[in-house]
Tab-separated table of C-alpha atoms in Angstrom:
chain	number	residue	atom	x	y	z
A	235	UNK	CA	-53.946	-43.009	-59.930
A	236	UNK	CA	-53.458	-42.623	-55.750
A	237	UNK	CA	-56.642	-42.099	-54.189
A	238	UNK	CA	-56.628	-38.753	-52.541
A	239	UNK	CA	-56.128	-39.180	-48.714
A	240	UNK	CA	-59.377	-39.290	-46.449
A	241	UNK	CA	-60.383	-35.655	-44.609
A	242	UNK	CA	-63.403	-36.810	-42.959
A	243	UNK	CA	-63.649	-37.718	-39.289
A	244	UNK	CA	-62.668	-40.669	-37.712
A	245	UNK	CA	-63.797	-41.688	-34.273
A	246	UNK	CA	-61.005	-43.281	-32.068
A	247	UNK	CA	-60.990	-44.224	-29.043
A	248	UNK	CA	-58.314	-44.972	-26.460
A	249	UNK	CA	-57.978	-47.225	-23.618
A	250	UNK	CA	-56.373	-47.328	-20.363
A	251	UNK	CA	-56.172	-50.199	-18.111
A	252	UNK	CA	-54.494	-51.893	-15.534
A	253	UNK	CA	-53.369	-55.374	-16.438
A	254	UNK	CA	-52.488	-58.133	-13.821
A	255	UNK	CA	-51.452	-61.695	-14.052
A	256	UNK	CA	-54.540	-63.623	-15.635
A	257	UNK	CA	-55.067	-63.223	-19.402
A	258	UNK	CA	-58.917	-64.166	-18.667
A	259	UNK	CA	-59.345	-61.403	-16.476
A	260	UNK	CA	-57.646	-59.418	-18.563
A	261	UNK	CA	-59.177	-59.728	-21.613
A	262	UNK	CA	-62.656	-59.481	-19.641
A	263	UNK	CA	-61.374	-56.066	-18.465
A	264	UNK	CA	-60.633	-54.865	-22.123
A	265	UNK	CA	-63.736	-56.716	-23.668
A	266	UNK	CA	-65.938	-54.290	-21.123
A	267	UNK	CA	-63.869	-50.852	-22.249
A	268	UNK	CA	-63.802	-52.387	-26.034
A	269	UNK	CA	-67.636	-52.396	-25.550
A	270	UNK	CA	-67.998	-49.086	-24.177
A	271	UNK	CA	-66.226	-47.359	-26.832
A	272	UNK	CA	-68.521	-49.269	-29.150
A	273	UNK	CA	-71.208	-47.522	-27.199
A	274	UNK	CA	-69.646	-43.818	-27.473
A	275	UNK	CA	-69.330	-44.478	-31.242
A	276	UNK	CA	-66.006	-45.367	-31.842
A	277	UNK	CA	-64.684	-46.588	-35.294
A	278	UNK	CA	-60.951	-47.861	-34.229
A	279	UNK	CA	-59.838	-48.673	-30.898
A	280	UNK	CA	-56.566	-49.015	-29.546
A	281	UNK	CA	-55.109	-51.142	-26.089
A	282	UNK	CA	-52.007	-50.609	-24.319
A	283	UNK	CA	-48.573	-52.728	-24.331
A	284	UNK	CA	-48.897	-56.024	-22.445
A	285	UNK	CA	-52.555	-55.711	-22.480
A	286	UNK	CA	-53.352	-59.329	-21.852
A	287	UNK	CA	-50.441	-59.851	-19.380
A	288	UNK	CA	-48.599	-57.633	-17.121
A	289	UNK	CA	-45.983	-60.115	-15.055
A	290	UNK	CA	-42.238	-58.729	-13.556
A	291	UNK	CA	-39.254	-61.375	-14.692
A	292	UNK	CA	-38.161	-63.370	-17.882
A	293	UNK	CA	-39.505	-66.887	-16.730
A	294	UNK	CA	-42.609	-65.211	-15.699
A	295	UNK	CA	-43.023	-63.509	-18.922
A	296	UNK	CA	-41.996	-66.681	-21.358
A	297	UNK	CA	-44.335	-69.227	-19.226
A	298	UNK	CA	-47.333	-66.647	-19.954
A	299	UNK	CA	-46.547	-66.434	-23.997
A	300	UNK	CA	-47.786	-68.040	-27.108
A	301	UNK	CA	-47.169	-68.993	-30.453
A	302	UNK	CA	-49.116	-66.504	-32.410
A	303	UNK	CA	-51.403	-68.838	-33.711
A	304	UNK	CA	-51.858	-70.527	-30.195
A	305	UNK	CA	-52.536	-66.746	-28.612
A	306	UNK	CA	-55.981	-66.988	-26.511
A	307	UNK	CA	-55.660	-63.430	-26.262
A	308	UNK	CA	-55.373	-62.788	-30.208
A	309	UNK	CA	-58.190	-65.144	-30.698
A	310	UNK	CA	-60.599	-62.832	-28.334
A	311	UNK	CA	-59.559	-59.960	-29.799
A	312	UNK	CA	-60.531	-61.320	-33.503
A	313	UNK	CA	-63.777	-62.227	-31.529
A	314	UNK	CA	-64.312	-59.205	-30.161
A	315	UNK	CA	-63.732	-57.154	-33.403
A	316	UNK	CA	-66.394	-59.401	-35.174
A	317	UNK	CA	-69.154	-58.934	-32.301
A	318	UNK	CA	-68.573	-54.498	-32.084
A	319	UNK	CA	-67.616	-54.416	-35.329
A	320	UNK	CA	-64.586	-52.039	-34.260
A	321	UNK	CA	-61.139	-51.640	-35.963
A	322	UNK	CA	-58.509	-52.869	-33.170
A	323	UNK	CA	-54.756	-52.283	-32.630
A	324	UNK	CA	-54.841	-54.425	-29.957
A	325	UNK	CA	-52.044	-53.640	-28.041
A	326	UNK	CA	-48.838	-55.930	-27.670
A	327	UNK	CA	-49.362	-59.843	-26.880
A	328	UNK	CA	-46.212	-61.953	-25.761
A	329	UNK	CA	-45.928	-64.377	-28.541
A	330	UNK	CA	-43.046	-66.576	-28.872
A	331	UNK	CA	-40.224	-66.431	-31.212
A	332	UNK	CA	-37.762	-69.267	-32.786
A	333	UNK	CA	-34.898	-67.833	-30.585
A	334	UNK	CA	-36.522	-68.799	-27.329
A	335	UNK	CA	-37.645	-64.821	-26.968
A	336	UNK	CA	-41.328	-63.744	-27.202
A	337	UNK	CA	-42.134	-60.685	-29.707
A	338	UNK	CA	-43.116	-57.659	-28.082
A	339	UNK	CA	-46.433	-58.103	-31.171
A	340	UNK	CA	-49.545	-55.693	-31.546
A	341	UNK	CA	-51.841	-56.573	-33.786
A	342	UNK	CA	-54.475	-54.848	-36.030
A	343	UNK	CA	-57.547	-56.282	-36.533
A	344	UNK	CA	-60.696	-55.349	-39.150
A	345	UNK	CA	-64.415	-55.956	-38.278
A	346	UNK	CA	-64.591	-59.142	-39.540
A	347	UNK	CA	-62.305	-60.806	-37.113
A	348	UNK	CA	-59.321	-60.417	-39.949
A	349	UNK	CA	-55.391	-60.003	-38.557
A	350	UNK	CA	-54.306	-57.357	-41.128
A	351	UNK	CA	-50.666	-56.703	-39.896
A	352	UNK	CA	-48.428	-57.345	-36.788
A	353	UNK	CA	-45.638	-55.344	-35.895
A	354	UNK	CA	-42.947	-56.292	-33.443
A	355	UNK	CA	-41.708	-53.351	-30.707
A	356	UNK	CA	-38.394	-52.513	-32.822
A	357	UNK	CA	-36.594	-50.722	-29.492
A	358	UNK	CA	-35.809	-52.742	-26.253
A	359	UNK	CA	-35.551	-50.464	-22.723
A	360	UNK	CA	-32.429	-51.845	-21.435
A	361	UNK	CA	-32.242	-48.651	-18.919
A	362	UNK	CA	-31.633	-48.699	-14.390
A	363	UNK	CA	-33.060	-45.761	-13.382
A	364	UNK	CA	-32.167	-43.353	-10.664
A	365	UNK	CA	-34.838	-44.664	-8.065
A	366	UNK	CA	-32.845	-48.260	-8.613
A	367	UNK	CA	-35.865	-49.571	-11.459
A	368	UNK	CA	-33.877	-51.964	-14.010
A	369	UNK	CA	-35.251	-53.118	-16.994
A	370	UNK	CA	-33.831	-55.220	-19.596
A	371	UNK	CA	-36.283	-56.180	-22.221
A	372	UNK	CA	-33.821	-57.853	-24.787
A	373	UNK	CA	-33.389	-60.366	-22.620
A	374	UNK	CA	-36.835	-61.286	-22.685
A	375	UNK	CA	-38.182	-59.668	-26.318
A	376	UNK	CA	-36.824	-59.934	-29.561
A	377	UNK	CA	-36.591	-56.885	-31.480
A	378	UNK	CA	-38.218	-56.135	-34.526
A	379	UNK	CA	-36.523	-55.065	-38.008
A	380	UNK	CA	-39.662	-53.390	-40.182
A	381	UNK	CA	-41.924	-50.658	-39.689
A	382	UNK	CA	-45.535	-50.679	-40.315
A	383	UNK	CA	-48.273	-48.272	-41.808
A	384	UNK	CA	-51.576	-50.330	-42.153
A	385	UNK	CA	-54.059	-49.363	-45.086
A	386	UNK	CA	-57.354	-48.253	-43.263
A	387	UNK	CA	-61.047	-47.028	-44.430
A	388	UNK	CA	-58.955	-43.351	-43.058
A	389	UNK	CA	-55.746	-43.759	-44.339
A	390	UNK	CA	-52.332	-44.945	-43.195
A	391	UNK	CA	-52.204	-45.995	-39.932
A	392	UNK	CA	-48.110	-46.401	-38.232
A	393	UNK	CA	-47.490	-48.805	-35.521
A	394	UNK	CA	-44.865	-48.393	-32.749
A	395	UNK	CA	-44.778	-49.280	-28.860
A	396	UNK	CA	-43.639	-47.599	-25.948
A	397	UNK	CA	-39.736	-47.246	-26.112
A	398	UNK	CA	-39.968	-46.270	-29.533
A	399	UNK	CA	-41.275	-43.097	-28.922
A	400	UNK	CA	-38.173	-42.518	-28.605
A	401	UNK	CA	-37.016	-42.773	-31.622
A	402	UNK	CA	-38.410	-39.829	-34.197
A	403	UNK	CA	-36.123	-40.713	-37.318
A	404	UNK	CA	-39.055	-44.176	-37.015
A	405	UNK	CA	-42.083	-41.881	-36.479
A	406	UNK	CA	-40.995	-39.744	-39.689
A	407	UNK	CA	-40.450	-42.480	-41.574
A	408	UNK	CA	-43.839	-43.756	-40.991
A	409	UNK	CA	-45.426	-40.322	-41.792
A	410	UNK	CA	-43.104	-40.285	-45.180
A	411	UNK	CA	-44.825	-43.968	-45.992
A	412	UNK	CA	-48.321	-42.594	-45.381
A	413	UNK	CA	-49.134	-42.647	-42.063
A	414	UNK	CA	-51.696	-40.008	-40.867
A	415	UNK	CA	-52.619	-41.875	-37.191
A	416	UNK	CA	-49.901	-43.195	-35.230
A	417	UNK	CA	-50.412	-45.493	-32.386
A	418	UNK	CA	-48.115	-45.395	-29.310
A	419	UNK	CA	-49.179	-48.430	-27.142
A	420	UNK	CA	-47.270	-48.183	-23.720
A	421	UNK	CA	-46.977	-49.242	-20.207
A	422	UNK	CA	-44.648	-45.887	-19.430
A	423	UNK	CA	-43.020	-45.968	-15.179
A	424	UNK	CA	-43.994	-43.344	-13.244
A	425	UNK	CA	-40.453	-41.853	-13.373
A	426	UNK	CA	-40.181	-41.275	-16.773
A	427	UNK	CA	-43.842	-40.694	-17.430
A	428	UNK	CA	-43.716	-38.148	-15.724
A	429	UNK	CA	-40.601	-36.208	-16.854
A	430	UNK	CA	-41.004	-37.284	-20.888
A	431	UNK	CA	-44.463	-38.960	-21.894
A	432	UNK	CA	-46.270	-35.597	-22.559
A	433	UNK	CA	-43.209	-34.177	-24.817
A	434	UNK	CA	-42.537	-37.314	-26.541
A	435	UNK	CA	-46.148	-37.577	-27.626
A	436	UNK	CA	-46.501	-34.046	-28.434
A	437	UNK	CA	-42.896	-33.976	-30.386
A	438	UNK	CA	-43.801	-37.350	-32.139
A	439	UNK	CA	-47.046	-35.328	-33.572
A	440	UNK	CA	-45.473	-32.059	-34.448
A	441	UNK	CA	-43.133	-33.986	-35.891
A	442	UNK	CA	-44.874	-35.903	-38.643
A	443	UNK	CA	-48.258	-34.067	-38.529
A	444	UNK	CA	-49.990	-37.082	-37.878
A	445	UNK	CA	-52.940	-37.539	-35.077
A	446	UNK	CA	-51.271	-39.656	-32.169
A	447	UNK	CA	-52.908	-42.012	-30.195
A	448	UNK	CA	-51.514	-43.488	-27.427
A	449	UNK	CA	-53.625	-46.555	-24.901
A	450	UNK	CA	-51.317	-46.878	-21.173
A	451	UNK	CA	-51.120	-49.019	-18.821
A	452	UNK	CA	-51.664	-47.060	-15.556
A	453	UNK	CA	-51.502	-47.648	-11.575
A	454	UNK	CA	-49.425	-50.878	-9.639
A	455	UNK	CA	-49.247	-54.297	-11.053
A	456	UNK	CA	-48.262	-57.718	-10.387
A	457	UNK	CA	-44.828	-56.976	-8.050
A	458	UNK	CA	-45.563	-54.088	-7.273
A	459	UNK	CA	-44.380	-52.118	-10.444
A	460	UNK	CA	-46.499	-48.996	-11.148
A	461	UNK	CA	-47.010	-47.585	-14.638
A	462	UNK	CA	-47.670	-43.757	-15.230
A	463	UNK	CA	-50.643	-44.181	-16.965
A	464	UNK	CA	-52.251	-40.614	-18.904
A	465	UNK	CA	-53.622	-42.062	-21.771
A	466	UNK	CA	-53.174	-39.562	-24.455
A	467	UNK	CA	-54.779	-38.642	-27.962
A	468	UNK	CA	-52.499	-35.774	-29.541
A	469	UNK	CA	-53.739	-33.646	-32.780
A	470	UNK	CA	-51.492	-33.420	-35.693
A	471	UNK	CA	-50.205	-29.329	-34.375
A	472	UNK	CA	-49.271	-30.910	-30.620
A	473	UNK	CA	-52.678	-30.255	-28.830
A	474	UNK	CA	-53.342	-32.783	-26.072
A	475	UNK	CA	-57.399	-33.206	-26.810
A	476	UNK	CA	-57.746	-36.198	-24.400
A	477	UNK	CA	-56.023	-37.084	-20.920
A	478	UNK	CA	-57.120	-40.167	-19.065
A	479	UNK	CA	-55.068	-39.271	-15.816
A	480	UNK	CA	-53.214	-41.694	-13.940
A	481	UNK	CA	-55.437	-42.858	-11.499
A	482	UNK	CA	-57.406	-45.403	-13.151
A	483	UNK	CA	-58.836	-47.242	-16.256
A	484	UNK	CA	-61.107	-45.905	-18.707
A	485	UNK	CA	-61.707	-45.265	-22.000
A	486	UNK	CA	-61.028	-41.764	-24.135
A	487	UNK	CA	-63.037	-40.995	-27.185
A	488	UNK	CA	-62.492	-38.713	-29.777
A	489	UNK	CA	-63.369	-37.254	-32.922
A	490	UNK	CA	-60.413	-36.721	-35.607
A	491	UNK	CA	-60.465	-34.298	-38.126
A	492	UNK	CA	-58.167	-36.287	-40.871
A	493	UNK	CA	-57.858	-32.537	-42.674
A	494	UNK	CA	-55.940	-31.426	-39.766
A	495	UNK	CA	-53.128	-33.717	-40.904
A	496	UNK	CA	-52.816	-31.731	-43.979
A	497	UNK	CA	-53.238	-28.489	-42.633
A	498	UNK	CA	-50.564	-28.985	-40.097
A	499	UNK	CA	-48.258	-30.618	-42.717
A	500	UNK	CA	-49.127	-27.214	-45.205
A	501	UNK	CA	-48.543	-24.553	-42.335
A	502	UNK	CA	-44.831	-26.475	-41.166
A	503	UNK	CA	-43.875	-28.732	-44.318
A	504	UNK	CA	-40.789	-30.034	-42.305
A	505	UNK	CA	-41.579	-33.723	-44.422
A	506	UNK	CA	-40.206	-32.116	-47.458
A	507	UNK	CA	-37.221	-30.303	-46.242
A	508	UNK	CA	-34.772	-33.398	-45.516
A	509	UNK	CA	-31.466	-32.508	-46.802
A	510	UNK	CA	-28.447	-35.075	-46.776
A	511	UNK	CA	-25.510	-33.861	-44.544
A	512	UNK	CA	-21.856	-35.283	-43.602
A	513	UNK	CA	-20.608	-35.770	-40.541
A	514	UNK	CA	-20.299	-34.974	-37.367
């Protein structure tokens, strides 16, 4: 028999930070916001994309990644989650791959220190923007091929990163396997934050119904590139409950009302009206 689906409250919190170079400075940035949320209460916490390393260029990027079970990063995190006894999706870690890419790879950690599931960033931005930006991620990451919801003391929990956000047809299939929190780990420019970040996060919810969650980098990093920052936690109708600007680091903490999901899901049951089509 499935267990009905938690409708109590779960509280998340949400990070923002502003990673350079040095994974020990770094991870001594996020150990002090991990902390804090401890402090407010939080349950689960989530860190941006490159959270331990935030470098411009392939060679840069490779020389600064790890095998997975080599990750000094991965190995604070597990300590981290043992000492506050927080649930972590810890944001994406560099760790190398047999084709001589890294994996774009958050992680999701219990309280005991456990690695319960990875995921690897399924979408690559291969995009030049209009200000001149270019970005080509596949030749540094390689893709993933399978989605992930995560069994947690609240229910499903779906995995994606930054560029998938993109992507809705992954969010509703993660909402169709169970997933009632989505987390949306990104390191968004300034460009497109600020023209798409807010209505992809707010789609991405309305979407599926689910609570969103989504830890940013924010402010300039190492050579000079600036990310857009505005950590956001989104309720299952669209609402925007928590902004962290994009001016600095910090931490967001929320309370969320698992029932919502179900309520939103009753009043627009868009999950159960798929219908196969031909063409165009």
């Amino acid at each position: 028999m499935t267990a009905a689906p938690f409708t109590g409250t779960l509280r998340a919190a949400v990070l923002q930070m502003t990673a350079g170079p040095e994974i020990a400075a770094n991870m001594d940035a996020a150990a002090g916001l991990l902390r804090q949320a401890k402090d407010r209460g939080a349950e689960l916490a989530t860190l941006p994309e490159n959270v331990a390393r935030m470098v411009q260029g392939r060679e840069r990027v490779l020389a600064g990644a790890f095998a997975e079970e080599a990750h000094p990063a991965l190995s604070r995190f597990r300590d981290l989650a043992a000492e506050t006894g927080l649930w972590l999706m810890t944001g994406t870690l560099a760790c190398l791959t047999e084709d001589g890419r890294a994996a774009n790879r958050c992680f999701v950690v219990d309280p005991a220190g456990d690695v319960l599931a990875r995921y690897d960033k399924l979408h690559m931005f291969d995009v030049e923007l209009a200000n001149g930006e270019r970005y080509r991620e596949s030749a540094t990451f390689r893709p993933g091929d399978t989605a992930r919801v995560v069994d947690t003391p609240w229910g499903g929990l779906g995995l994606t990163v930054c560029y998938d956000v993109r992507f809705p047809q992954l969010y509703r299939a993660l909402a169709k396997a169970g997933a009632r929190v989505i987390t949306v780990p990104s390191a968004f420019t300034v460009p497109t934050g600020r023209a798409h970040w807010h209505v992809l996060l707010r789609a991405r919810a309305i979407e599926t119904g689910c609570w969103i969650l989504a830890p940013a980098q924010v402010g300039t990093h190492d050579g000079g590139r600036q990310t857009y920052g505005h950590a956001l936690i989104v309720s299952p109708w669209g609402e925007v409950l928590a902004d962290a600007g994009g001016e600095a680091p910090g931490v967001l903490v929320a309370d969320l009302d698992l029932s919502k999901v179900d309520e939103a899901r009753a009043m627009v049951p868009s999950l159960l009206h798929d219908r196969a089509f031909e063409g165009p």
